[in-house]
Amino acid sequence: MNGSSIAGKAAAVTAASIGALALLAPTAVATPMDDGISHLVHLAGEDVSAKAGVGAVTGFTTMVGADALRDISAQFTPFAYAAPTFGCGSNGPITTIIAAATVEGPGPTTPTSLTPGDLRFSASPRHSGSPLASGLSVAWVNVNNGQSGIVALDDQTEFNLPSLSKTVRSGAGTVVASMWGTIDYPSARCVMTPTVGTFVVPDLPVAPPETPAAAPAPESQGVNPGSSDSGSGTPTTKAPEAAAPVPAAVGG
């Protein structure tokens, strides 16, 4: 047996061993976060700006790790950093946009309260004036339940102007999100680069609708003895007193 034959047999044995080890190696199981990220990649498609936003979420979750994110107990309201923004600004063509999210916490409900399990994203540009149009988007993934999505911040105010906000149904858990896009003003367009943040949506029970209280029964108004007025306000006539009896005549 020559050297080439021995080398060939050794290569065949090595390949067979590697194949056997591959069959015995455990198959990686996709986590809810992996499913959510895959869904975001599918939603982004070939949109360059959406791919950048999803890439920010993917990079952040990979860097921090799903286990660390899943067990966060504090509520993070603002995104991790203000987003560098180009094309607008009160002091020049470069400014920032503060992005944040709001969740419902324990306590009494108000007219602006959210439904438990909802998450509202919002943006606050450092630019004067009212926005005319919102091209902002948010990519989000719940690392606990795998829910994810890409939504436009297209809610409007009572005056039919952009409110630069959007509420999503994320469910309880830790949500990682990124925000990016554009905001149009009468004389400027803000181009917001992606920013990333983490938000904890508490597992709160949904409060049942309040039952309106029954109207109190009207109080009865009695008539005071000796009074000339009744409880209903209707005047009454006092009965005349009986005349005193006349004494009988005495005979003389």
PDB file of N, CA, C and O in Angstrom, residues 137-165:
ATOM      1  N   SER A 137     -40.715  55.159  10.797  1.00  0.00           N
ATOM      2  CA  SER A 137     -41.079  53.746  10.950  1.00  0.00           C
ATOM      3  C   SER A 137     -40.398  53.184  12.186  1.00  0.00           C
ATOM      4  O   SER A 137     -39.378  53.701  12.647  1.00  0.00           O
ATOM      5  N   VAL A 138     -40.983  52.109  12.721  1.00  0.00           N
ATOM      6  CA  VAL A 138     -40.422  51.403  13.873  1.00  0.00           C
ATOM      7  C   VAL A 138     -40.427  49.910  13.574  1.00  0.00           C
ATOM      8  O   VAL A 138     -41.445  49.360  13.129  1.00  0.00           O
ATOM      9  N   ALA A 139     -39.286  49.273  13.798  1.00  0.00           N
ATOM     10  CA  ALA A 139     -39.193  47.809  13.778  1.00  0.00           C
ATOM     11  C   ALA A 139     -39.055  47.347  15.224  1.00  0.00           C
ATOM     12  O   ALA A 139     -38.215  47.872  15.963  1.00  0.00           O
ATOM     13  N   TRP A 140     -39.894  46.410  15.631  1.00  0.00           N
ATOM     14  CA  TRP A 140     -39.868  45.982  17.024  1.00  0.00           C
ATOM     15  C   TRP A 140     -39.986  44.470  17.111  1.00  0.00           C
ATOM     16  O   TRP A 140     -40.566  43.823  16.240  1.00  0.00           O
ATOM     17  N   VAL A 141     -39.420  43.911  18.184  1.00  0.00           N
ATOM     18  CA  VAL A 141     -39.515  42.467  18.444  1.00  0.00           C
ATOM     19  C   VAL A 141     -39.603  42.266  19.947  1.00  0.00           C
ATOM     20  O   VAL A 141     -38.865  42.890  20.716  1.00  0.00           O
ATOM     21  N   ASN A 142     -40.539  41.436  20.377  1.00  0.00           N
ATOM     22  CA  ASN A 142     -40.685  41.049  21.770  1.00  0.00           C
ATOM     23  C   ASN A 142     -39.857  39.779  21.976  1.00  0.00           C
ATOM     24  O   ASN A 142     -40.185  38.723  21.429  1.00  0.00           O
ATOM     25  N   VAL A 143     -38.788  39.870  22.756  1.00  0.00           N
ATOM     26  CA  VAL A 143     -37.879  38.737  22.906  1.00  0.00           C
ATOM     27  C   VAL A 143     -38.477  37.643  23.778  1.00  0.00           C
ATOM     28  O   VAL A 143     -37.927  36.541  23.840  1.00  0.00           O
ATOM     29  N   ASN A 144     -39.593  37.919  24.447  1.00  0.00           N
ATOM     30  CA  ASN A 144     -40.219  36.900  25.287  1.00  0.00           C
ATOM     31  C   ASN A 144     -41.233  36.047  24.528  1.00  0.00           C
ATOM     32  O   ASN A 144     -41.286  34.822  24.721  1.00  0.00           O
ATOM     33  N   ASN A 145     -42.044  36.678  23.691  1.00  0.00           N
ATOM     34  CA  ASN A 145     -43.076  35.901  22.986  1.00  0.00           C
ATOM     35  C   ASN A 145     -42.861  35.812  21.477  1.00  0.00           C
ATOM     36  O   ASN A 145     -43.644  35.151  20.792  1.00  0.00           O
ATOM     37  N   GLY A 146     -41.833  36.491  20.928  1.00  0.00           N
ATOM     38  CA  GLY A 146     -41.542  36.381  19.498  1.00  0.00           C
ATOM     39  C   GLY A 146     -42.382  37.271  18.606  1.00  0.00           C
ATOM     40  O   GLY A 146     -42.193  37.272  17.389  1.00  0.00           O
ATOM     41  N   GLN A 147     -43.318  38.033  19.177  1.00  0.00           N
ATOM     42  CA  GLN A 147     -44.105  38.948  18.349  1.00  0.00           C
ATOM     43  C   GLN A 147     -43.191  40.038  17.783  1.00  0.00           C
ATOM     44  O   GLN A 147     -42.279  40.511  18.457  1.00  0.00           O
ATOM     45  N   SER A 148     -43.433  40.462  16.532  1.00  0.00           N
ATOM     46  CA  SER A 148     -42.602  41.487  15.922  1.00  0.00           C
ATOM     47  C   SER A 148     -43.371  42.164  14.808  1.00  0.00           C
ATOM     48  O   SER A 148     -44.424  41.679  14.369  1.00  0.00           O
ATOM     49  N   GLY A 149     -42.840  43.280  14.338  1.00  0.00           N
ATOM     50  CA  GLY A 149     -43.489  43.977  13.240  1.00  0.00           C
ATOM     51  C   GLY A 149     -42.740  45.232  12.855  1.00  0.00           C
ATOM     52  O   GLY A 149     -41.842  45.697  13.569  1.00  0.00           O
ATOM     53  N   ILE A 150     -43.092  45.774  11.694  1.00  0.00           N
ATOM     54  CA  ILE A 150     -42.602  47.066  11.228  1.00  0.00           C
ATOM     55  C   ILE A 150     -43.828  47.930  10.972  1.00  0.00           C
ATOM     56  O   ILE A 150     -44.704  47.556  10.186  1.00  0.00           O
ATOM     57  N   VAL A 151     -43.914  49.057  11.643  1.00  0.00           N
ATOM     58  CA  VAL A 151     -45.100  49.915  11.557  1.00  0.00           C
ATOM     59  C   VAL A 151     -44.682  51.342  11.237  1.00  0.00           C
ATOM     60  O   VAL A 151     -43.567  51.772  11.560  1.00  0.00           O
ATOM     61  N   ALA A 152     -45.576  52.069  10.593  1.00  0.00           N
ATOM     62  CA  ALA A 152     -45.370  53.491  10.326  1.00  0.00           C
ATOM     63  C   ALA A 152     -45.976  54.305  11.456  1.00  0.00           C
ATOM     64  O   ALA A 152     -47.053  53.975  11.956  1.00  0.00           O
ATOM     65  N   LEU A 153     -45.295  55.358  11.858  1.00  0.00           N
ATOM     66  CA  LEU A 153     -45.835  56.258  12.874  1.00  0.00           C
ATOM     67  C   LEU A 153     -46.786  57.236  12.178  1.00  0.00           C
ATOM     68  O   LEU A 153     -46.450  58.390  11.928  1.00  0.00           O
ATOM     69  N   ASP A 154     -47.981  56.730  11.872  1.00  0.00           N
ATOM     70  CA  ASP A 154     -48.921  57.491  11.054  1.00  0.00           C
ATOM     71  C   ASP A 154     -50.172  57.933  11.809  1.00  0.00           C
ATOM     72  O   ASP A 154     -51.160  58.329  11.182  1.00  0.00           O
ATOM     73  N   ASP A 155     -50.157  57.857  13.142  1.00  0.00           N
ATOM     74  CA  ASP A 155     -51.303  58.383  13.892  1.00  0.00           C
ATOM     75  C   ASP A 155     -51.405  59.888  13.698  1.00  0.00           C
ATOM     76  O   ASP A 155     -50.393  60.568  13.450  1.00  0.00           O
ATOM     77  N   GLN A 156     -52.628  60.418  13.822  1.00  0.00           N
ATOM     78  CA  GLN A 156     -52.850  61.837  13.598  1.00  0.00           C
ATOM     79  C   GLN A 156     -53.528  62.486  14.798  1.00  0.00           C
ATOM     80  O   GLN A 156     -54.179  61.817  15.612  1.00  0.00           O
ATOM     81  N   THR A 157     -53.377  63.811  14.871  1.00  0.00           N
ATOM     82  CA  THR A 157     -54.003  64.584  15.929  1.00  0.00           C
ATOM     83  C   THR A 157     -55.441  64.908  15.524  1.00  0.00           C
ATOM     84  O   THR A 157     -55.901  64.560  14.437  1.00  0.00           O
ATOM     85  N   GLU A 158     -56.141  65.596  16.417  1.00  0.00           N
ATOM     86  CA  GLU A 158     -57.522  65.984  16.119  1.00  0.00           C
ATOM     87  C   GLU A 158     -57.593  66.993  14.972  1.00  0.00           C
ATOM     88  O   GLU A 158     -58.654  67.195  14.385  1.00  0.00           O
ATOM     89  N   PHE A 159     -56.436  67.599  14.620  1.00  0.00           N
ATOM     90  CA  PHE A 159     -56.391  68.558  13.520  1.00  0.00           C
ATOM     91  C   PHE A 159     -55.892  67.916  12.229  1.00  0.00           C
ATOM     92  O   PHE A 159     -55.503  68.614  11.284  1.00  0.00           O
ATOM     93  N   ASN A 160     -55.859  66.567  12.191  1.00  0.00           N
ATOM     94  CA  ASN A 160     -55.418  65.809  11.021  1.00  0.00           C
ATOM     95  C   ASN A 160     -53.969  66.096  10.652  1.00  0.00           C
ATOM     96  O   ASN A 160     -53.591  66.072   9.467  1.00  0.00           O
ATOM     97  N   LEU A 161     -53.139  66.348  11.661  1.00  0.00           N
ATOM     98  CA  LEU A 161     -51.706  66.503  11.473  1.00  0.00           C
ATOM     99  C   LEU A 161     -50.999  65.321  12.121  1.00  0.00           C
ATOM    100  O   LEU A 161     -51.537  64.677  13.028  1.00  0.00           O
ATOM    101  N   PRO A 162     -49.786  64.996  11.663  1.00  0.00           N
ATOM    102  CA  PRO A 162     -49.077  63.847  12.235  1.00  0.00           C
ATOM    103  C   PRO A 162     -48.812  64.033  13.725  1.00  0.00           C
ATOM    104  O   PRO A 162     -48.336  65.096  14.152  1.00  0.00           O
ATOM    105  N   SER A 163     -49.125  63.017  14.506  1.00  0.00           N
ATOM    106  CA  SER A 163     -48.817  63.055  15.931  1.00  0.00           C
ATOM    107  C   SER A 163     -47.443  62.455  16.212  1.00  0.00           C
ATOM    108  O   SER A 163     -46.977  62.493  17.358  1.00  0.00           O
ATOM    109  N   LEU A 164     -46.805  61.892  15.172  1.00  0.00           N
ATOM    110  CA  LEU A 164     -45.485  61.251  15.300  1.00  0.00           C
ATOM    111  C   LEU A 164     -45.525  60.165  16.376  1.00  0.00           C
ATOM    112  O   LEU A 164     -44.629  60.063  17.224  1.00  0.00           O
ATOM    113  N   SER A 165     -46.567  59.341  16.355  1.00  0.00           N
ATOM    114  CA  SER A 165     -46.717  58.273  17.333  1.00  0.00           C
ATOM    115  C   SER A 165     -47.446  57.097  16.704  1.00  0.00           C
ATOM    116  O   SER A 165     -48.091  57.222  15.660  1.00  0.00           O
TER     117      SER A 165
END
